[in-house]
CSV table of N, CA and C and ligand atoms in Angstrom, one decimal:
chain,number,residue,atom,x,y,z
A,27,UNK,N,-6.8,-73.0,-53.4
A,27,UNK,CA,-5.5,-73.7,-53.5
A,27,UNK,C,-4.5,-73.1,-52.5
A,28,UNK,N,-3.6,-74.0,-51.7
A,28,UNK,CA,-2.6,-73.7,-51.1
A,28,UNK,C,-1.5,-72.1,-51.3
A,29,UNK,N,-1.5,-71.7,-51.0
A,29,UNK,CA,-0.3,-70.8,-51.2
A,29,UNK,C,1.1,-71.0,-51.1
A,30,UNK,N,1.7,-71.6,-51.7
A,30,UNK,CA,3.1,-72.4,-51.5
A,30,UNK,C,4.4,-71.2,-51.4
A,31,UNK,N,4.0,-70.0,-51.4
A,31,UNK,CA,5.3,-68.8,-51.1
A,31,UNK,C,5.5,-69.0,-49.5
A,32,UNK,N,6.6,-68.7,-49.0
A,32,UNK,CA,7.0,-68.5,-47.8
A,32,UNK,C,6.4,-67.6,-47.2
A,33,UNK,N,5.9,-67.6,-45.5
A,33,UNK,CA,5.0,-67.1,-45.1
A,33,UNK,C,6.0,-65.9,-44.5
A,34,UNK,N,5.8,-64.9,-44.4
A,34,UNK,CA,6.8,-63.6,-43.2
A,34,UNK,C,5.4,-63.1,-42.8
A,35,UNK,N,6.0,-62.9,-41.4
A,35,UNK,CA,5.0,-62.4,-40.0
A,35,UNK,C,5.8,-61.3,-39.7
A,36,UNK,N,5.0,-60.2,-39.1
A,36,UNK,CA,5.6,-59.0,-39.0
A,36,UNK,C,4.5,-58.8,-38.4
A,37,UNK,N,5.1,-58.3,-36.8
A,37,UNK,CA,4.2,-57.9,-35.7
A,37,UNK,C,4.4,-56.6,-35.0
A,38,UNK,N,3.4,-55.6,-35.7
A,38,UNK,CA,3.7,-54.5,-35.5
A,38,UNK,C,3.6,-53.1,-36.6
A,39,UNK,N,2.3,-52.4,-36.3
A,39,UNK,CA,2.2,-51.6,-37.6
A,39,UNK,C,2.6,-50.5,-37.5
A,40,UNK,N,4.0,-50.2,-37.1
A,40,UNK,CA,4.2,-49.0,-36.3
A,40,UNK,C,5.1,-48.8,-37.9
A,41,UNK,N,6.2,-47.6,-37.7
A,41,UNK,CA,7.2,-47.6,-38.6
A,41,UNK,C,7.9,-48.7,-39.2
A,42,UNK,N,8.5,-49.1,-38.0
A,42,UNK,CA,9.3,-50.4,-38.4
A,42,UNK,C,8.3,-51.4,-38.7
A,43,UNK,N,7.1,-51.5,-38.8
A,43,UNK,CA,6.2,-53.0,-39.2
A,43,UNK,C,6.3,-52.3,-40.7
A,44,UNK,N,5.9,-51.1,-40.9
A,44,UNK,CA,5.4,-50.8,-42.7
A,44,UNK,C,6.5,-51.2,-43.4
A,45,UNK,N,7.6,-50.2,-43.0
A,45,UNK,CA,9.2,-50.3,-43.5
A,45,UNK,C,9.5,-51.2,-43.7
A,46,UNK,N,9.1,-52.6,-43.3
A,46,UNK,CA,9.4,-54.2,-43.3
A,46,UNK,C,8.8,-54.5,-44.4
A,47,UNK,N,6.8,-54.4,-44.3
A,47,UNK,CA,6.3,-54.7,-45.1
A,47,UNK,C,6.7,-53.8,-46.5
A,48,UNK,N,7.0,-52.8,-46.3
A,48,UNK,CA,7.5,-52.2,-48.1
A,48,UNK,C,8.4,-52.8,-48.6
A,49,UNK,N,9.9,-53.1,-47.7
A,49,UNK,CA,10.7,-54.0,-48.1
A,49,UNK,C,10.6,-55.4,-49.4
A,50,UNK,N,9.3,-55.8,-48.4
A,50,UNK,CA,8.9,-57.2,-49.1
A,50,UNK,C,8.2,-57.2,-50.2
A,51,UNK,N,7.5,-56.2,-50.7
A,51,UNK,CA,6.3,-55.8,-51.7
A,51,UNK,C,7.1,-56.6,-52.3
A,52,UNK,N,8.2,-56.6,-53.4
A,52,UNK,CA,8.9,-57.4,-54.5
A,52,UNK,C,9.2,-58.6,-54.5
A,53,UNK,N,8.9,-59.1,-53.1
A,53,UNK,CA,9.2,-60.5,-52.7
A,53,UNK,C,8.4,-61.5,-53.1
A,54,UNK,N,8.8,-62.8,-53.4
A,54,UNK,CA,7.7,-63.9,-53.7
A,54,UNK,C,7.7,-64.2,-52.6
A,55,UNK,N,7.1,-63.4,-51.5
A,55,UNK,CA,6.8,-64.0,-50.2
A,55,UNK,C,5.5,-63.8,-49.7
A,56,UNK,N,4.9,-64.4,-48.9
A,56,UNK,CA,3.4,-63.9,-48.4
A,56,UNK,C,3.9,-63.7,-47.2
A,57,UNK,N,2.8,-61.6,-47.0
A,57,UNK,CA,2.8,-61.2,-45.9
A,57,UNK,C,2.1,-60.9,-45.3
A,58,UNK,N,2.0,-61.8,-43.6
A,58,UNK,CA,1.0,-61.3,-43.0
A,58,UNK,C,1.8,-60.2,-42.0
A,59,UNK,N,0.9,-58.9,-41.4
A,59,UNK,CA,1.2,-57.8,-40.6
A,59,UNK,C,0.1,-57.8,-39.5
A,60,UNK,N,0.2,-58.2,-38.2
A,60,UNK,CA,-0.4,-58.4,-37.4
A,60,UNK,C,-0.2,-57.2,-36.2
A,61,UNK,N,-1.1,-56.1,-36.1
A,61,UNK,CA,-1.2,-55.4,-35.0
A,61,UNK,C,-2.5,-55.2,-33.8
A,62,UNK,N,-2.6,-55.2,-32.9
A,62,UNK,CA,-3.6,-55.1,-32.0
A,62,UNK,C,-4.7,-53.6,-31.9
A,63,UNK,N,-3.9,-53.0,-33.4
A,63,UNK,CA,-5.1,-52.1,-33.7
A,63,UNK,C,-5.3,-52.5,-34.9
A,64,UNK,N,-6.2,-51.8,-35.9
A,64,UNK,CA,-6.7,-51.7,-37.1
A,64,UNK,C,-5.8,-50.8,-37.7
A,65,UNK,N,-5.0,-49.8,-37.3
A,65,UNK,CA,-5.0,-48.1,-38.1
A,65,UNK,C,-3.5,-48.4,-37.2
A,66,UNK,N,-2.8,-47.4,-38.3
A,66,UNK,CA,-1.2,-47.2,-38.1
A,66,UNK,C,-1.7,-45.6,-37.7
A,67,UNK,N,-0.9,-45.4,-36.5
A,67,UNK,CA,-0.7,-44.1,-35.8
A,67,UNK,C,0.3,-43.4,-36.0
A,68,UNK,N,0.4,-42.1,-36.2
A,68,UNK,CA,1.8,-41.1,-37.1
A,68,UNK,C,1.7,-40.4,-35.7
A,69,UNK,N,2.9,-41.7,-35.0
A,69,UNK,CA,3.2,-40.7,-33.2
A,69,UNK,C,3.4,-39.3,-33.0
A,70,UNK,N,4.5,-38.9,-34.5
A,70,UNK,CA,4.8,-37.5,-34.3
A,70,UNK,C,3.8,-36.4,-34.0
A,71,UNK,N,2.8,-36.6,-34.4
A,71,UNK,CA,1.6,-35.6,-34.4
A,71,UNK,C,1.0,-35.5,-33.2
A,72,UNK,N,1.2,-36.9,-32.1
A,72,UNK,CA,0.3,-36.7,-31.3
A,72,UNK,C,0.3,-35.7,-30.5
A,73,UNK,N,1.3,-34.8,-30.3
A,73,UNK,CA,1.3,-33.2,-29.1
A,73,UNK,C,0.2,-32.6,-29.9
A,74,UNK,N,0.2,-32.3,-31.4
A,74,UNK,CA,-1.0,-31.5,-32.0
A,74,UNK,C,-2.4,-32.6,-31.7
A,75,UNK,N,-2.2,-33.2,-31.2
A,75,UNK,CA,-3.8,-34.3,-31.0
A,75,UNK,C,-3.7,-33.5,-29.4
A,76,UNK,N,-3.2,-33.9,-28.6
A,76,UNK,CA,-3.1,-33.4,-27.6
A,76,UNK,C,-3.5,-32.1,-27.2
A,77,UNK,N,-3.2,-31.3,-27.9
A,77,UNK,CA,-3.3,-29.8,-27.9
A,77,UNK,C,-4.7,-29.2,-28.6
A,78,UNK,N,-4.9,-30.3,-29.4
A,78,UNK,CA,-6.7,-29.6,-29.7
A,78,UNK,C,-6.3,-29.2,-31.3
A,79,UNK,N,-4.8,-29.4,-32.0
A,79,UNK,CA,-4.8,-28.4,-33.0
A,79,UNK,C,-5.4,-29.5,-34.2
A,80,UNK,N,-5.1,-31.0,-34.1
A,80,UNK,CA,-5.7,-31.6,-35.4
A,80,UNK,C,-6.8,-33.1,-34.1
A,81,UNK,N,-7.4,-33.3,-34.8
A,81,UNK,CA,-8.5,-34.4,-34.1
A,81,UNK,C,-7.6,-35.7,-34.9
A,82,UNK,N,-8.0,-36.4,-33.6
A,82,UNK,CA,-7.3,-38.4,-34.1
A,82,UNK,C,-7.2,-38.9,-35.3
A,83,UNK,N,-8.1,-38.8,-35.6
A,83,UNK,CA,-8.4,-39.2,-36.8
A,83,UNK,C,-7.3,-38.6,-38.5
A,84,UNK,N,-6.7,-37.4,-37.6
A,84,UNK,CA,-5.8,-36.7,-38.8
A,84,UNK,C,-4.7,-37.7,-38.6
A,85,UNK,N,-4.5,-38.5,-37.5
A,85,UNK,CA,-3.0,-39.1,-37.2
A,85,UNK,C,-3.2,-40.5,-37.1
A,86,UNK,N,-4.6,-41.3,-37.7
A,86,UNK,CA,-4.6,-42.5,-38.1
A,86,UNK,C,-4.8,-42.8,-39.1
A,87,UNK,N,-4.5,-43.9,-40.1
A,87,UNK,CA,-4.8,-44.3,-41.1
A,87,UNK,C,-5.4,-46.0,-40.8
A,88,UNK,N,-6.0,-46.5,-41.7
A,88,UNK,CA,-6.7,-47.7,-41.3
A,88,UNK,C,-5.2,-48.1,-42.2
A,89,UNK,N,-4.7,-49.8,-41.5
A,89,UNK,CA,-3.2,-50.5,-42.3
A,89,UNK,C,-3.9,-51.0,-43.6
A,90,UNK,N,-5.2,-50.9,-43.9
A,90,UNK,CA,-5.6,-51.5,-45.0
A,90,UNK,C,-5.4,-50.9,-46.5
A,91,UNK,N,-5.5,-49.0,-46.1
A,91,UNK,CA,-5.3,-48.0,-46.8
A,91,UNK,C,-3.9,-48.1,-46.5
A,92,UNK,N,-3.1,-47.9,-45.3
A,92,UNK,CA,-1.7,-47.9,-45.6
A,92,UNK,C,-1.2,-48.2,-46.5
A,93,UNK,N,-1.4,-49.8,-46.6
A,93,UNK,CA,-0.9,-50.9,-47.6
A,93,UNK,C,-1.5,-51.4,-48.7
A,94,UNK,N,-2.0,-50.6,-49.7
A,94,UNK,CA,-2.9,-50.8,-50.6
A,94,UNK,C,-2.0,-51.8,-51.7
A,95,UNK,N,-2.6,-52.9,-52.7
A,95,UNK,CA,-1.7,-53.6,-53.4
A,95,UNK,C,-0.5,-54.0,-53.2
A,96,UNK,N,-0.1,-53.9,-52.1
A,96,UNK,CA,1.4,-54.3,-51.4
A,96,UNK,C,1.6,-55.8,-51.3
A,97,UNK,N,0.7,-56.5,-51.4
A,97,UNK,CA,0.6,-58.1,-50.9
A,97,UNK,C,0.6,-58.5,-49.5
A,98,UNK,N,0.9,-57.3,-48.7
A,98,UNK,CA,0.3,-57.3,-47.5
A,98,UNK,C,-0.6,-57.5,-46.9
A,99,UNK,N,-1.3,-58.5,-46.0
A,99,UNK,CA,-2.2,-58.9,-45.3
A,99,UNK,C,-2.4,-58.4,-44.2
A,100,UNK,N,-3.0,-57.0,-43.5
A,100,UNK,CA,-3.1,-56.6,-42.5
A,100,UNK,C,-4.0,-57.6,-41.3
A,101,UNK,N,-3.7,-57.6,-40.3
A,101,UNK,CA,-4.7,-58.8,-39.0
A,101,UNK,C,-4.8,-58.0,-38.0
A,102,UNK,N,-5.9,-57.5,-37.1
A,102,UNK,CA,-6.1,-57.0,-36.1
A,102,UNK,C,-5.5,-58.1,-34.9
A,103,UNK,N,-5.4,-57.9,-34.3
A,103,UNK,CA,-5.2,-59.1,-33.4
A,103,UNK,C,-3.7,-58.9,-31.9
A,104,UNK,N,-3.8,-59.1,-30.8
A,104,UNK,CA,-2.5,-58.7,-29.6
A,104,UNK,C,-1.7,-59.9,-29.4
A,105,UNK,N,-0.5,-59.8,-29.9
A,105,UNK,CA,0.3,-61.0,-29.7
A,105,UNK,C,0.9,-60.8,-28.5
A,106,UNK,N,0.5,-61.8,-28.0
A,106,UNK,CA,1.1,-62.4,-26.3
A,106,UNK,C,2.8,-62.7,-26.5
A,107,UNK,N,2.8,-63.7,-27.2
A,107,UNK,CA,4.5,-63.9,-27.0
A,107,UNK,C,4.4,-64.2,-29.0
A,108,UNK,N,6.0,-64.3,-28.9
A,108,UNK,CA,6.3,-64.5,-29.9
A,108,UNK,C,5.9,-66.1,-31.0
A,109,UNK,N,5.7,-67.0,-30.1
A,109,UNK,CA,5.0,-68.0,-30.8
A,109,UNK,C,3.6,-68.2,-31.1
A,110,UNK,N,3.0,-67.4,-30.2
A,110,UNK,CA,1.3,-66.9,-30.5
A,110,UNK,C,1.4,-66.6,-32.5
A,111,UNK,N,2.2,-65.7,-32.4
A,111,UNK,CA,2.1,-65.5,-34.2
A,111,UNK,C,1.9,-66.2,-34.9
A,112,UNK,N,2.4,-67.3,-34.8
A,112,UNK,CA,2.5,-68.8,-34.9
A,112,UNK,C,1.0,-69.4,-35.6
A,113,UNK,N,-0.1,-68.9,-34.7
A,113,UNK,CA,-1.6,-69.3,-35.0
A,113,UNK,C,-2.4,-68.6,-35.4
A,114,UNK,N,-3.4,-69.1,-36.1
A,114,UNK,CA,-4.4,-68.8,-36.5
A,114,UNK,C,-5.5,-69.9,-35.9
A,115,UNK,N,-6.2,-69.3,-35.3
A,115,UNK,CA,-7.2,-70.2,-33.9
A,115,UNK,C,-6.1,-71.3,-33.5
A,116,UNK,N,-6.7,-72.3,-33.7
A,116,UNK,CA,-5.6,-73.1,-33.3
A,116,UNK,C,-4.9,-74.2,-34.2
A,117,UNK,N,-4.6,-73.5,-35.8
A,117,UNK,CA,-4.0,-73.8,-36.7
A,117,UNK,C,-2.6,-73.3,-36.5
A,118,UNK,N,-2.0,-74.2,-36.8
A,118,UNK,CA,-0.2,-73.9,-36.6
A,118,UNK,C,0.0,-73.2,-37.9
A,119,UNK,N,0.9,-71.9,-38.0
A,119,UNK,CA,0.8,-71.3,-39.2
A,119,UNK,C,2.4,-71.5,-39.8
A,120,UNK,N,2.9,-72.7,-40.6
A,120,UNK,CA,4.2,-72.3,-40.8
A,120,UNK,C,5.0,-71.1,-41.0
A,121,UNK,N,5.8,-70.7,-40.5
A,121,UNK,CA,6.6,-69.6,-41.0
A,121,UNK,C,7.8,-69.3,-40.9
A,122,UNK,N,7.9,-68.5,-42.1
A,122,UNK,CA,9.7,-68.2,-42.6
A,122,UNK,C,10.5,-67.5,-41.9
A,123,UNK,N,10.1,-66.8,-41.5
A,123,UNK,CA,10.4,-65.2,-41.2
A,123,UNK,C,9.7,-64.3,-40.3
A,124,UNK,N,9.6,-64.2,-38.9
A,124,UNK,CA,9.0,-63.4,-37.9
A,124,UNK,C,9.7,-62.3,-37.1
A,125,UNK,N,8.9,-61.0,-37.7
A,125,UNK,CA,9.4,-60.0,-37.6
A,125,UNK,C,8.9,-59.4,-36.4
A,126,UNK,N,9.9,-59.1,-35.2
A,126,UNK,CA,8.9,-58.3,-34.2
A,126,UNK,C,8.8,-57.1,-33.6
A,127,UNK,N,8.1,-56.3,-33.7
A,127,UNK,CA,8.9,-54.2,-34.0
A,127,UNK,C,7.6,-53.5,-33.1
A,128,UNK,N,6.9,-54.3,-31.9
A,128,UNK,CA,5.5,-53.9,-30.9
A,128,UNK,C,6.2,-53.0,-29.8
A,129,UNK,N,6.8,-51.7,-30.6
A,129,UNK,CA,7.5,-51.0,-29.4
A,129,UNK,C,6.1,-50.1,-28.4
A,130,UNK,N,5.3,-50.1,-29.0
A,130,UNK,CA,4.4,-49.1,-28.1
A,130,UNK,C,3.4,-50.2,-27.2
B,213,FAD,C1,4.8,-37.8,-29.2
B,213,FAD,C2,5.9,-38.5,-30.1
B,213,FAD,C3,6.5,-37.7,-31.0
B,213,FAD,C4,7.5,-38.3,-31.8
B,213,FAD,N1,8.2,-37.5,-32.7
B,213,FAD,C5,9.1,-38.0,-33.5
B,213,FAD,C6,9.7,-37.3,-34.5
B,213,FAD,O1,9.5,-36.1,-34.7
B,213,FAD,N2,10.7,-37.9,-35.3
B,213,FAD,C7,11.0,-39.2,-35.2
B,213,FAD,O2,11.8,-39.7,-35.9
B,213,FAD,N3,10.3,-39.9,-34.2
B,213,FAD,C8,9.4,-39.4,-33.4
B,213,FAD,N4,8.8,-40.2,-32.5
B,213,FAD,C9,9.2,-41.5,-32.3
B,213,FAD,C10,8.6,-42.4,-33.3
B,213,FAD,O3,7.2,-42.2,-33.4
B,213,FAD,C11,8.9,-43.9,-33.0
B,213,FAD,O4,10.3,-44.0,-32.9
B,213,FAD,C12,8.4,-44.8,-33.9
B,213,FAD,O5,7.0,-44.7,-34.0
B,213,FAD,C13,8.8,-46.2,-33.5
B,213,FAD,O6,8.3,-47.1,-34.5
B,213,FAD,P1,8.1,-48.6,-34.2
B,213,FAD,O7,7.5,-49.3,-35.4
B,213,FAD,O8,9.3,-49.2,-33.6
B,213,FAD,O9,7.0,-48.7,-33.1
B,213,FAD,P2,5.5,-48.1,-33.0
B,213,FAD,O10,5.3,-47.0,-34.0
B,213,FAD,O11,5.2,-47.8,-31.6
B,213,FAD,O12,4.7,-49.3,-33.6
B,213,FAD,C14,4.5,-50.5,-32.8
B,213,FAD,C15,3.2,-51.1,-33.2
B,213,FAD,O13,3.1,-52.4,-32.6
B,213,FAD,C16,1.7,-52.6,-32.2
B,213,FAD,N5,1.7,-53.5,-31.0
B,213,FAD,C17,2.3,-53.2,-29.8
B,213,FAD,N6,2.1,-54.3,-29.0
B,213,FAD,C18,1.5,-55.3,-29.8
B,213,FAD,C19,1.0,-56.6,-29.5
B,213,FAD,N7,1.2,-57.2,-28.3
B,213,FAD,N8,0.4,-57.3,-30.5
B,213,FAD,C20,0.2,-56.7,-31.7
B,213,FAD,N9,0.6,-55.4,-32.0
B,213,FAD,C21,1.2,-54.7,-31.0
B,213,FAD,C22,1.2,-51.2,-31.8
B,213,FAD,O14,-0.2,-51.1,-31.9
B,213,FAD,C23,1.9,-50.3,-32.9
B,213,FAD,O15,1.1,-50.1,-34.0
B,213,FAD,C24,7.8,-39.6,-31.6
B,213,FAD,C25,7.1,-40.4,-30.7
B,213,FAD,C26,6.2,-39.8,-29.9
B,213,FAD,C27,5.4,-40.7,-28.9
């Protein structure tokens, strides 16, 4: 069956993408979170990744684990421009709300 809640797009799993998606947990809205990686990166750490003192893996989390029961829909995927969000293959994806926060 259709999902008839309003769709919100949020592009970007950096701070500002989760911070968005927490926001909405309470919302009757459906959320997709679209980033060109899998795993939310905790930048601060990266000098200790750098330096040898913690390995990558200490400063990624997969967005799946991020956002556990949130109603959040994590999507791997690189958005080109802002109406690219827009689709899924080449299904037009209505939406409410398009959040865009791809600072890195
Ligand atoms: C080394 C370092 C140390 C830092 N230390 C601190 C600190 O101590 N305290 C502090 O407050 N801040 C610190 N910062 C800054 C902080 O990490 C950033 O301000 C914060 O990460 C910005 O969050 P953001 O969500 O705007 O962007 P980001 O965290 O950069 O997230 C952007 C997301 O968008 C995704 N994305 C980008 N382009 C696309 C695309 N075309 N399609 C799909 N997804 C895309 C990226 O994969 C990324 O997940 C540090 C930054 C660095 C690099």
């Amino acid at each position: 069956m259709a999902d008839s809640r309003h769709r919100v797009v949020i592009v970007g799993g950096g701070f500002g993408g989760l911070y968005a998606a927490q926001h909405f947990r309470s919302e009757p809205v459906e959320v997709t979170l679209i980033d060109k990686r899998n795993f939310h990166l905790f930048q601060p750490l990266l000098y200790q990744v750098a330096t040898g003192g913690l390995s990558p893996a200490n400063i990624a989390a997969p967005l799946r684990a991020v956002l556990p029961d949130s109603g959040t829909s994590p999507c791997s995927s690189k958005v080109t421009d802002s109406f690219a969000a827009g689709y899924s293959g080449n299904e037009r994806i209505p939406i409410y709300l398009l959040i865009v926060q791809p600072v890195s």
